[in-house]
XYZ file of C-alpha atoms in Angstrom:
532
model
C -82.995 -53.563 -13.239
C -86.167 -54.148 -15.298
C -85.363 -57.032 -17.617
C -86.667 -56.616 -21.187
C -89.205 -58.637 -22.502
C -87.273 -61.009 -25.364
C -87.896 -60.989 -28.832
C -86.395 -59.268 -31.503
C -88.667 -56.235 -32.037
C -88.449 -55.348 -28.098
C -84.753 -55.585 -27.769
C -84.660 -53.007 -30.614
C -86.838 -50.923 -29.188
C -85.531 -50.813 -26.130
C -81.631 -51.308 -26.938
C -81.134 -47.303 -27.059
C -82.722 -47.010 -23.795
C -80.319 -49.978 -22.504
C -77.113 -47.841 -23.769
C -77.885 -44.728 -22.399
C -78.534 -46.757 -18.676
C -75.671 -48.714 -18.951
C -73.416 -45.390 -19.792
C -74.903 -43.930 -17.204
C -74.263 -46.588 -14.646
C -70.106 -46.489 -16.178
C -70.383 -42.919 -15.489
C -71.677 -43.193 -12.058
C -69.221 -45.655 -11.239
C -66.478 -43.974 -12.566
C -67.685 -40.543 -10.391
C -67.545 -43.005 -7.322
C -64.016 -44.741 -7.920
C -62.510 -40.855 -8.621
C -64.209 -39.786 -5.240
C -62.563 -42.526 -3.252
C -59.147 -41.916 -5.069
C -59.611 -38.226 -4.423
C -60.405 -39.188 -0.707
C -57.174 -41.360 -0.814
C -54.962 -39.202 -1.845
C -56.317 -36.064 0.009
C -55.803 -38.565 2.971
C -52.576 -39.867 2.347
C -51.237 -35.676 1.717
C -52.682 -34.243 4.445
C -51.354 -37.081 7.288
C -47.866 -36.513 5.355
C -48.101 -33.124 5.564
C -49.203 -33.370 9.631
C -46.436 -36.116 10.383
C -43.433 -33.429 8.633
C -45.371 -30.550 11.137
C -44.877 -32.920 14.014
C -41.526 -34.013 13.197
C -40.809 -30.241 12.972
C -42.693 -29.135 16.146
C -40.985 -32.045 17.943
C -37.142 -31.221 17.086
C -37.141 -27.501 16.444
C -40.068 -25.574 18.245
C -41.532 -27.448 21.624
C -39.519 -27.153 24.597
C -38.371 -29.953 26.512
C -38.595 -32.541 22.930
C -34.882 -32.402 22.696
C -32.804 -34.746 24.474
C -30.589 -33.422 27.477
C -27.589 -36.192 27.339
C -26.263 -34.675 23.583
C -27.991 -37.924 21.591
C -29.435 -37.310 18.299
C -32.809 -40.154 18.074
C -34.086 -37.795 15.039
C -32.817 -40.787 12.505
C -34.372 -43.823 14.929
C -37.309 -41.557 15.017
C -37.132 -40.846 10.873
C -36.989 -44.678 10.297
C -39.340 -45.342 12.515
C -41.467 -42.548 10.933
C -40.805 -43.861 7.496
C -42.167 -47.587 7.716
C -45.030 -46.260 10.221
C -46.401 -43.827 7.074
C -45.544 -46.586 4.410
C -47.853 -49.099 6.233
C -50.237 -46.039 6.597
C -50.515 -45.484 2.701
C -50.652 -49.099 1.885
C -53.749 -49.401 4.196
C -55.152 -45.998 3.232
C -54.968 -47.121 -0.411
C -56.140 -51.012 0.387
C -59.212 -49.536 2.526
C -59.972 -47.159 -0.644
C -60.008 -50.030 -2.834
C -62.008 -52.321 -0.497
C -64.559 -49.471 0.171
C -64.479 -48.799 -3.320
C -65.353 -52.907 -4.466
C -67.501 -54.269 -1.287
C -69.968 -50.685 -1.083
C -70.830 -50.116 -4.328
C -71.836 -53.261 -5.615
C -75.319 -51.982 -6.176
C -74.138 -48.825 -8.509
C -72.029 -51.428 -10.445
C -75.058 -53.652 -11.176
C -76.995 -50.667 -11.971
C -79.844 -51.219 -9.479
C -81.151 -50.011 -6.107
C -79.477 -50.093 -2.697
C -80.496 -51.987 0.082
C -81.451 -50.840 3.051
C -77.401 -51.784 4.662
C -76.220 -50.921 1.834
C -77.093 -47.105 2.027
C -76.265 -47.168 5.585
C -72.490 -48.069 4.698
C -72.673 -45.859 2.099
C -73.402 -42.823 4.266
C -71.971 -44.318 7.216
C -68.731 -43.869 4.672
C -67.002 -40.871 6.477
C -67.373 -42.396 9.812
C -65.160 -44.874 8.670
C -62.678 -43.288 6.772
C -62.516 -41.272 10.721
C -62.124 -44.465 12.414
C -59.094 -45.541 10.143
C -57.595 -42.209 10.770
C -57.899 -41.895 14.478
C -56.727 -45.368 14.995
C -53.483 -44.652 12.761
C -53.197 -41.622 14.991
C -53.816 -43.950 17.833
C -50.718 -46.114 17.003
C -48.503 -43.606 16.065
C -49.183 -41.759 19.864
C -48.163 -45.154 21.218
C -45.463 -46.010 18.972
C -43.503 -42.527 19.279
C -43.914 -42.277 23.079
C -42.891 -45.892 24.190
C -39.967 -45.499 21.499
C -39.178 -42.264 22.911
C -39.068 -43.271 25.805
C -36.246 -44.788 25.799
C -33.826 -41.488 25.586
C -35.944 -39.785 28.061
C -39.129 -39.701 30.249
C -39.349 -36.049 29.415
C -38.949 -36.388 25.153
C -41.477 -39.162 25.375
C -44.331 -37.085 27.089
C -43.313 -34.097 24.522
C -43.664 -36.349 21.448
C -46.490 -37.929 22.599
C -48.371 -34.600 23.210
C -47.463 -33.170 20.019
C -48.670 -36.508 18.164
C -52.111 -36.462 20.265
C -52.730 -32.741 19.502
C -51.894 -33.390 15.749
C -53.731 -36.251 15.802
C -57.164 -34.981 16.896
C -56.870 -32.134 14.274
C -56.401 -34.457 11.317
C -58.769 -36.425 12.777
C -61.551 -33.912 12.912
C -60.290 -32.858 9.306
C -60.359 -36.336 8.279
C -64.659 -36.451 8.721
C -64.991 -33.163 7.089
C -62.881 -33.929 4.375
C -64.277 -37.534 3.610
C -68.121 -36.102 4.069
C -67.512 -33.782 1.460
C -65.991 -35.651 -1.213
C -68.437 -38.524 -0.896
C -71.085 -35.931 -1.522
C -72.071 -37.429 -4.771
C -72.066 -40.918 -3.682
C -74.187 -40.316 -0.956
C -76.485 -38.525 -3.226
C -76.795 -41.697 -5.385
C -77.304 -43.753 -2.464
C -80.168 -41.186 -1.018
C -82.035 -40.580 -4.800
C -82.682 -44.245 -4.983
C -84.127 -44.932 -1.248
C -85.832 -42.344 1.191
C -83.846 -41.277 4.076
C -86.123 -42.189 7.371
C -83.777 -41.604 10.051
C -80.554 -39.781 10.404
C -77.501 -42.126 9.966
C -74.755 -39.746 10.626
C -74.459 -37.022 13.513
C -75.547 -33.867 13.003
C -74.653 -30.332 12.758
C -73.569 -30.637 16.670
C -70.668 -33.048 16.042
C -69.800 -30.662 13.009
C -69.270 -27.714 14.833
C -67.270 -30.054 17.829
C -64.919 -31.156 15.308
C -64.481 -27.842 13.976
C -63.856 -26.558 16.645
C -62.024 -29.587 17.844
C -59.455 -29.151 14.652
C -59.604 -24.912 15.086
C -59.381 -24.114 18.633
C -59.377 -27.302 21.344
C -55.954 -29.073 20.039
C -54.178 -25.366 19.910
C -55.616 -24.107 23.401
C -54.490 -28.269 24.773
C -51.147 -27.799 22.593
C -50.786 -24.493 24.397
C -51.655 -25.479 27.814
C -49.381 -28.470 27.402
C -46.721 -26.624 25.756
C -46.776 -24.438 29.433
C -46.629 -27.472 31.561
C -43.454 -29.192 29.600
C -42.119 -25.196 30.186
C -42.641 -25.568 33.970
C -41.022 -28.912 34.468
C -38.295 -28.373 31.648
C -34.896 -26.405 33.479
C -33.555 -26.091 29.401
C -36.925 -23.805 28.281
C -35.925 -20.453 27.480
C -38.599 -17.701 26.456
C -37.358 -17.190 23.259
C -38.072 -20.992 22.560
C -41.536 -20.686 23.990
C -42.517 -17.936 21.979
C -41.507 -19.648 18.839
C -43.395 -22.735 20.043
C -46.508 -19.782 20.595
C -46.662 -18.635 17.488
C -45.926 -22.025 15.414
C -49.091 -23.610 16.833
C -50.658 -20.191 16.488
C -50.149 -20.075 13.223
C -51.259 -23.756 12.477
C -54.344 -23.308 14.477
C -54.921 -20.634 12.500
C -54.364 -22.777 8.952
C -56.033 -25.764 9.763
C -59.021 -23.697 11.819
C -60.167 -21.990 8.917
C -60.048 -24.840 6.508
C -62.164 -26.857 9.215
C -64.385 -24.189 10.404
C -65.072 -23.502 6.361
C -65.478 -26.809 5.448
C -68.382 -27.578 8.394
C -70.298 -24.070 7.643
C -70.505 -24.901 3.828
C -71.889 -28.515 5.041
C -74.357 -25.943 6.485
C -75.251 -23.060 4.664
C -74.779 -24.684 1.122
C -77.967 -26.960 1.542
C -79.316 -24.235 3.692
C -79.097 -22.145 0.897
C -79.925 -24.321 -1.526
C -83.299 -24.904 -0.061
C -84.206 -21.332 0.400
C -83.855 -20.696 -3.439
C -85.623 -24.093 -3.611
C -88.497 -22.411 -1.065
C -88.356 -19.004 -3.592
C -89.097 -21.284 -6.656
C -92.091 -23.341 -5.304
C -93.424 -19.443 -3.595
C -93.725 -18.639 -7.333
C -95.377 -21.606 -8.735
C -92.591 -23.844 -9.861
C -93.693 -27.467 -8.281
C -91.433 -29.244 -10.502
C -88.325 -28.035 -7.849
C -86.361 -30.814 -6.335
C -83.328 -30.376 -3.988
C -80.810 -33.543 -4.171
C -80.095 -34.963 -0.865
C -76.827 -36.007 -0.426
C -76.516 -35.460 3.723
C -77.017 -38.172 5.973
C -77.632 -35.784 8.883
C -80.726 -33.497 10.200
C -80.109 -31.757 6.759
C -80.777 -34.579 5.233
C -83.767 -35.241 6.454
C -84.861 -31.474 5.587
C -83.836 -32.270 2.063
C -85.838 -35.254 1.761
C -88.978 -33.056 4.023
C -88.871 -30.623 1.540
C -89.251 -32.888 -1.541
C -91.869 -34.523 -0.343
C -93.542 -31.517 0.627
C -93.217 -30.373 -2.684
C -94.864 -33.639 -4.094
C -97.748 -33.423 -1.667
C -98.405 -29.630 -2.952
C -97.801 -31.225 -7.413
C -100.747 -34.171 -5.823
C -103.006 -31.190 -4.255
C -102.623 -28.966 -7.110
C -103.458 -32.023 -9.312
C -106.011 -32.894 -7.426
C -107.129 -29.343 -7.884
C -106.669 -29.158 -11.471
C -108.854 -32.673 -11.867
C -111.226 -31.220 -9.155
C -111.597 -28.336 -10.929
C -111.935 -29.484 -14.571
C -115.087 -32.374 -12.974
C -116.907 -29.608 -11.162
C -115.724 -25.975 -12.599
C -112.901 -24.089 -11.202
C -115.041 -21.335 -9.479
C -116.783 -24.322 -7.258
C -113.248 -25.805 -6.879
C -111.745 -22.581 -5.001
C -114.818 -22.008 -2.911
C -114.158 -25.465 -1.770
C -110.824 -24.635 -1.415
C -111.274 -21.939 0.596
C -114.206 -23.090 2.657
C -112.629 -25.842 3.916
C -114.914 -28.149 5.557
C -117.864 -28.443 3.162
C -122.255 -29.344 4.624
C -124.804 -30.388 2.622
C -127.859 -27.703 2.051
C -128.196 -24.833 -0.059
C -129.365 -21.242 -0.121
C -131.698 -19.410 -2.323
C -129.861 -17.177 -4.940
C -131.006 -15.415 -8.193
C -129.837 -17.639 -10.871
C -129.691 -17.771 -14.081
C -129.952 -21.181 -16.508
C -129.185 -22.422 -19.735
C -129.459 -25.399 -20.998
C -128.659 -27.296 -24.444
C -129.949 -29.913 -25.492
C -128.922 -31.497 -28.855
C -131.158 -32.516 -31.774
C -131.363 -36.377 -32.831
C -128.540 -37.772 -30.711
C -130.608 -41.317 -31.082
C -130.329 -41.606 -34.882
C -126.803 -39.816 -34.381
C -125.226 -42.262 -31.896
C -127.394 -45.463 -34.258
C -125.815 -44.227 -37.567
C -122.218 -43.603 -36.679
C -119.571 -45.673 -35.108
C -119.297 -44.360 -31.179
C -115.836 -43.144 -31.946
C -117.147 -40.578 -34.214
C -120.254 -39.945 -31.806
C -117.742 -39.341 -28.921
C -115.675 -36.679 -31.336
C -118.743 -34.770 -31.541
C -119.753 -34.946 -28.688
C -116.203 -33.478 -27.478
C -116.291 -30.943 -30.162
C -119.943 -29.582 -29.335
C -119.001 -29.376 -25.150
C -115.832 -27.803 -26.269
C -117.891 -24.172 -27.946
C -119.934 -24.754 -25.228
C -117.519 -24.863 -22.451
C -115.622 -21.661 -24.602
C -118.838 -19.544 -24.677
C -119.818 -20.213 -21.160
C -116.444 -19.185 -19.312
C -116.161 -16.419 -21.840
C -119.433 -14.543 -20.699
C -118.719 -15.908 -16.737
C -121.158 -18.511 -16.636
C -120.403 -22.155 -14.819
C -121.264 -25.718 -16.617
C -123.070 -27.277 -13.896
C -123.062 -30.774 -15.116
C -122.921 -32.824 -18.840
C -126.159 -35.055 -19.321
C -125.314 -37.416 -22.126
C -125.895 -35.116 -25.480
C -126.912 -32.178 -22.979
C -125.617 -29.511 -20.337
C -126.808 -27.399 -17.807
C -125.325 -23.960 -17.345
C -125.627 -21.472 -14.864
C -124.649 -17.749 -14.331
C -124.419 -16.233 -10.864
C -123.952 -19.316 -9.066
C -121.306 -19.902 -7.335
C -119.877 -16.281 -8.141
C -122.180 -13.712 -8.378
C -122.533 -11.546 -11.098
C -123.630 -7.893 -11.543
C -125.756 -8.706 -14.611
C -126.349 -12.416 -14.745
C -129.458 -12.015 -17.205
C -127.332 -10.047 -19.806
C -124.603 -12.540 -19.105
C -127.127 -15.695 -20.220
C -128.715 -14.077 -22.846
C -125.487 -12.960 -24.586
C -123.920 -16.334 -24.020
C -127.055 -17.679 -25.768
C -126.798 -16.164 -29.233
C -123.153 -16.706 -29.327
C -123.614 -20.239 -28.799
C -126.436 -20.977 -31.053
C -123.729 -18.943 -33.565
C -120.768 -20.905 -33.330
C -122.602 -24.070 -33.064
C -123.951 -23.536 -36.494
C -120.802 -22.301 -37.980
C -117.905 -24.698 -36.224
C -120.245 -27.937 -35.598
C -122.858 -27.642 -38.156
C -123.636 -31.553 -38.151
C -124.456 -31.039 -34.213
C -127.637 -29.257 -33.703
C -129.250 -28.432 -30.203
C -131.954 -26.741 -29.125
C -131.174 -23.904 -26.179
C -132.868 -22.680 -23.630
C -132.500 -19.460 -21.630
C -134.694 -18.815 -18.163
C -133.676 -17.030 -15.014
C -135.641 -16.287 -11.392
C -135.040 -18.086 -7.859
C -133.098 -21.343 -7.639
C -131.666 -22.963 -4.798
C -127.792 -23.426 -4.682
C -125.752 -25.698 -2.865
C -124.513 -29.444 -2.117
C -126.796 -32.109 -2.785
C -126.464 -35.441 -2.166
C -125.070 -37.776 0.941
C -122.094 -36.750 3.168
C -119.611 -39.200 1.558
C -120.906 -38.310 -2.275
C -122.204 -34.966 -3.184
C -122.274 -32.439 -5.633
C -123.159 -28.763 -6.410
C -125.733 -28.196 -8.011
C -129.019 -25.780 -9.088
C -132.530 -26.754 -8.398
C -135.307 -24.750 -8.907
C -138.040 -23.000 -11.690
C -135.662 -21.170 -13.898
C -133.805 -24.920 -14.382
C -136.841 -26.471 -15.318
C -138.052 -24.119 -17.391
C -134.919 -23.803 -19.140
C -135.294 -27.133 -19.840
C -138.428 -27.120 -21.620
C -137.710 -23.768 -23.620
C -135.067 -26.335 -25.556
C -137.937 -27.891 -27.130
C -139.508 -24.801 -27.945
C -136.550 -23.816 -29.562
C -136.356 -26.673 -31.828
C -139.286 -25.359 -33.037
C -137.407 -21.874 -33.973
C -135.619 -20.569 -36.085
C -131.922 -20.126 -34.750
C -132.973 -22.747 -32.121
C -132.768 -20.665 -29.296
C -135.526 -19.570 -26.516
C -135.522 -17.457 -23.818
C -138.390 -16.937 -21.301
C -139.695 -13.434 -21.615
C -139.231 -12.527 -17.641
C -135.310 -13.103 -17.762
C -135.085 -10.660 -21.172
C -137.433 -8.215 -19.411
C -134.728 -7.962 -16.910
C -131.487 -7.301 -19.038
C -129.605 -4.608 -20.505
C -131.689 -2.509 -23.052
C -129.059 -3.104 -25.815
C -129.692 -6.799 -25.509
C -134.027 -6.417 -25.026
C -133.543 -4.766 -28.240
C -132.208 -8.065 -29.832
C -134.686 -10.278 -28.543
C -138.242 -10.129 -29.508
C -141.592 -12.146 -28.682
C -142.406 -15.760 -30.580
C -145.397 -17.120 -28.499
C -147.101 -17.913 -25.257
C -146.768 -21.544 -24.627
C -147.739 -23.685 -21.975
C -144.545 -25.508 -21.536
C -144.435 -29.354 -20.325
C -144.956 -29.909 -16.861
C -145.280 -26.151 -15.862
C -148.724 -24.587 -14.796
C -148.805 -21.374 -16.345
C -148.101 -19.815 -19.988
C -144.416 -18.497 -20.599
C -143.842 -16.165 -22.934
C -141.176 -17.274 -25.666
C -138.847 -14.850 -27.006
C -136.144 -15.810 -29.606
C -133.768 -13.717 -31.522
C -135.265 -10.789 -33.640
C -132.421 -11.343 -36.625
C -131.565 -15.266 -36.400
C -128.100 -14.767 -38.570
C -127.216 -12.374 -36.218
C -126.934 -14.240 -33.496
C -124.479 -13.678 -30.668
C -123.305 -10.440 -32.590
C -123.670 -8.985 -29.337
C -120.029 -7.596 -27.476
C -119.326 -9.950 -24.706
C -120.154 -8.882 -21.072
């Protein structure tokens, strides 16, 4: 457990979070003591219930049990029977109690398990099998050595009966125990990762099954024939009672074992498919609890940390996608394998620039500065995506936008110019204190990763970028402070030439030749224009 730091104001902070762990510890405890009593007593019934079957197969239904000389051992044997199944409660209830105090110490103290300590956790069943097959054990050699001593012939009959019944409840005894310490397990597993499987698998499932369902009726059977064919009392009445009697019980107990290992199965089987169904339609917040210490187990655990590697990847996607635009994300996505170099592609630029960020950022505090700044990218970022244009990169109090790059576009010009007078628009109405120049050009550019082959970026180099860069200081000059380059509005849509009409000729900074400067023909109608 985390300890709390002391002082007054922390333990009150904290205290509600302290009641609702330490209830939940109680209640986890008290789930684990009820599963062990359940275990107990499902125990304790069922070997009751088998010792009254063998008592009755022993006396009334297999052939040759019955002593020949006219003596009646059924009281010896009832005694006998009696203090065996007393000792076999007391220990059945003492090894409950132990398992209960020495395995759990960790759920008690409300903190993780050890490594050993999951192991005996899960390792659980196996034991409770062990106690069962060695009471089983001792009662096969009890009952035949004193049996032995009426006749050679009673003693092999009670001993086969006990050794048939013996491997059933055994088999029933893991099945049981596996399932009711379910939870536990699942405790044990949420706080450590399973590496390796600690019980046996589905195999030794489907043995015991069929162990409990089919092998000790066919060997009860096949035994039941030999004591026939050595036994001068058997009759064929008396065989076919013993025939159907272990028929019947095969049939019982076979169907509660063969039910209880293909639920182990297809219950976390199934569980996982619905588990697949809800990830194949987007929901990476699915987790499967793993409560087997088996194969299935392990799937459990595979699949929940396959589900966390595809939440990290789609996070990594989402922050990919937010630091370099979602359209570059995917292609990266589904290129794969990513080269530096470009390709020449008609592009389309604008960039904004905004208007005395160095008084702005000298005259308020930088909290306010950053606001703006978050609030002026934010109708940028809104106009951009809206008319399918891609914010190529943030430059201090700037950005560069493109359109047509990486996804093409049918009328990228259009596209820019439109996105231009919306912006200049809703920059003066929602962030009047913020104003920026912007610039619109288009032509040739070069498109592609730049950089070195451990850092890189994509990116637009070319004319239109530079020249979309100096038309921002042109249109400070402007009303509506927006430019365009006269070649890029020559090539849109007539109903957008139409709102666009000539300012100048200017020999722009850095460039060689004259470009003609358009701006908007009505200023307060800016970005009127229906969105492409």
């Amino acid at each position: 457990m985390t300890r709390e730091p002391e002082g007054t104001a922390g333990q009150v902070e904290h205290a509600p979070d302290d009641g609702r762990s330490r209830r939940k510890q109680r209640r986890r405890s008290a789930q684990v003591a009820g599963s062990n009593a359940m275990l107990a007593l499902v125990l304790v019934a069922s070997n009751l219930a088998a010792a009254s079957v063998v008592v009755v197969l022993c006396w009334l239904v297999i052939p040759g049990a019955s002593p020949t000389d006219g003596s009646n051992p059924v009281l010896p044997n009832v005694v006998v029977l009696g203090v065996f199944l007393l000792v076999m409660v007391l220990s059945v209830v003492f090894f409950s109690v132990r398992m209960t105090r020495s395995g759990w110490e960790w759920l008690r103290a409300g903190r993780d398990p050890t490594a050993a300590e999951q192991r005996r956790v899960l390792r659980a069943p196996l034991q409770v099998t062990g106690v069962v097959a060695v009471f089983w054990l001792a009662a096969l050699l009890v009952f035949t050595l004193f049996n032995a001593r009426y006749s050679g012939r009673q003693a092999v009959a009670v001993g086969i009966t006990v050794l048939f019944t013996g491997i059933t409840m055994t088999a029933v005894a893991y099945l049981v125990s596996e399932r009711i310490m379910r939870r536990t397990a699942a405790y044990a597993l949420a706080a450590r990762q399973l590496t390796r499987t600690v019980l046996p698998g589905v195999t030794l499932r489907q043995l015991l099954s069929w162990a409990s369902a089919t092998g000790s009726a066919v060997l009860g059977i096949v035994l039941i024939g030999l004591i026939d064919l050595v036994s001068p009392r058997s009759d064929a009445q008396q065989l076919a009672i013993a025939m159907v009697v272990l028929g019947s019980i095969a049939l019982l107990v076979g169907l509660l074992a063969e039910f209880l290992a293909a639920r182990a199965v297809a219950v976390p089987l199934r569980t996982l498919r619905t588990s697949f169904e809800r990830v194949r339609r987007g929901k990476l917040d699915t987790r499967v609890k793993v409560y087997d210490g088996t194969d299935i187990g392990l799937l459990q655990d595979g699949f929940n940390r396959m589900v966390e590697g595809l939440r990290d990847r789609e996070r990594v996607r989402d922050l990919f996608g937010r630091h370099v635009g979602e359209d570059v994300a995917r292609s990266a996505l589904e290129q794969g394998e990513l080269q530096l170099g470009g390709e020449v592609r008609e592009v389309c630029a604008l960039f904004v620039d905004l208007i005395g960020s160095t008084e702005l950022a000298a005259s308020r505090p930088p909290t306010e500065v950053v606001d703006l700044l978050n609030r002026f990218f934010a109708v940028v970022i809104d106009v951009v995506e809206d008319h399918g244009g891609w914010v190529n990169k943030f430059e201090g109090d700037a950005a560069l936008v493109v359109f047509g790059v990486p996804v093409a576009r049918p009328d990228a010009p259009t596209d820019a110019l439109r996105a231009g007078r919306e912006l200049a628009r809703r920059l003066a109405a929602e962030v009047p204190e913020a104003r920026a120049g912007i610039g619109v050009s288009g032509g040739e550019a070069v498109a592609g990763n730049i950089g070195a082959e451990h850092r890189y970026e994509y990116t637009v180099i070319g004319d239109p970028v530079n020249e979309a860069a100096r038309l921002t200081e042109a249109a400070k000059k402007v009303p509506g402070l927006l430019a365009a380059s006269g070649r890029l509005v020559a090539r849109a849509d007539p109903e957008e030439r139409r709102a666009w009409t000539t300012h100048a000729s200017e020999l722009l900074r850095g460039r060689a030749e004259e470009t003609e400067v358009m701006v908007v023909a009505e200023p307060g109608e800016a970005g009127t224009a229906s969105h492409g």
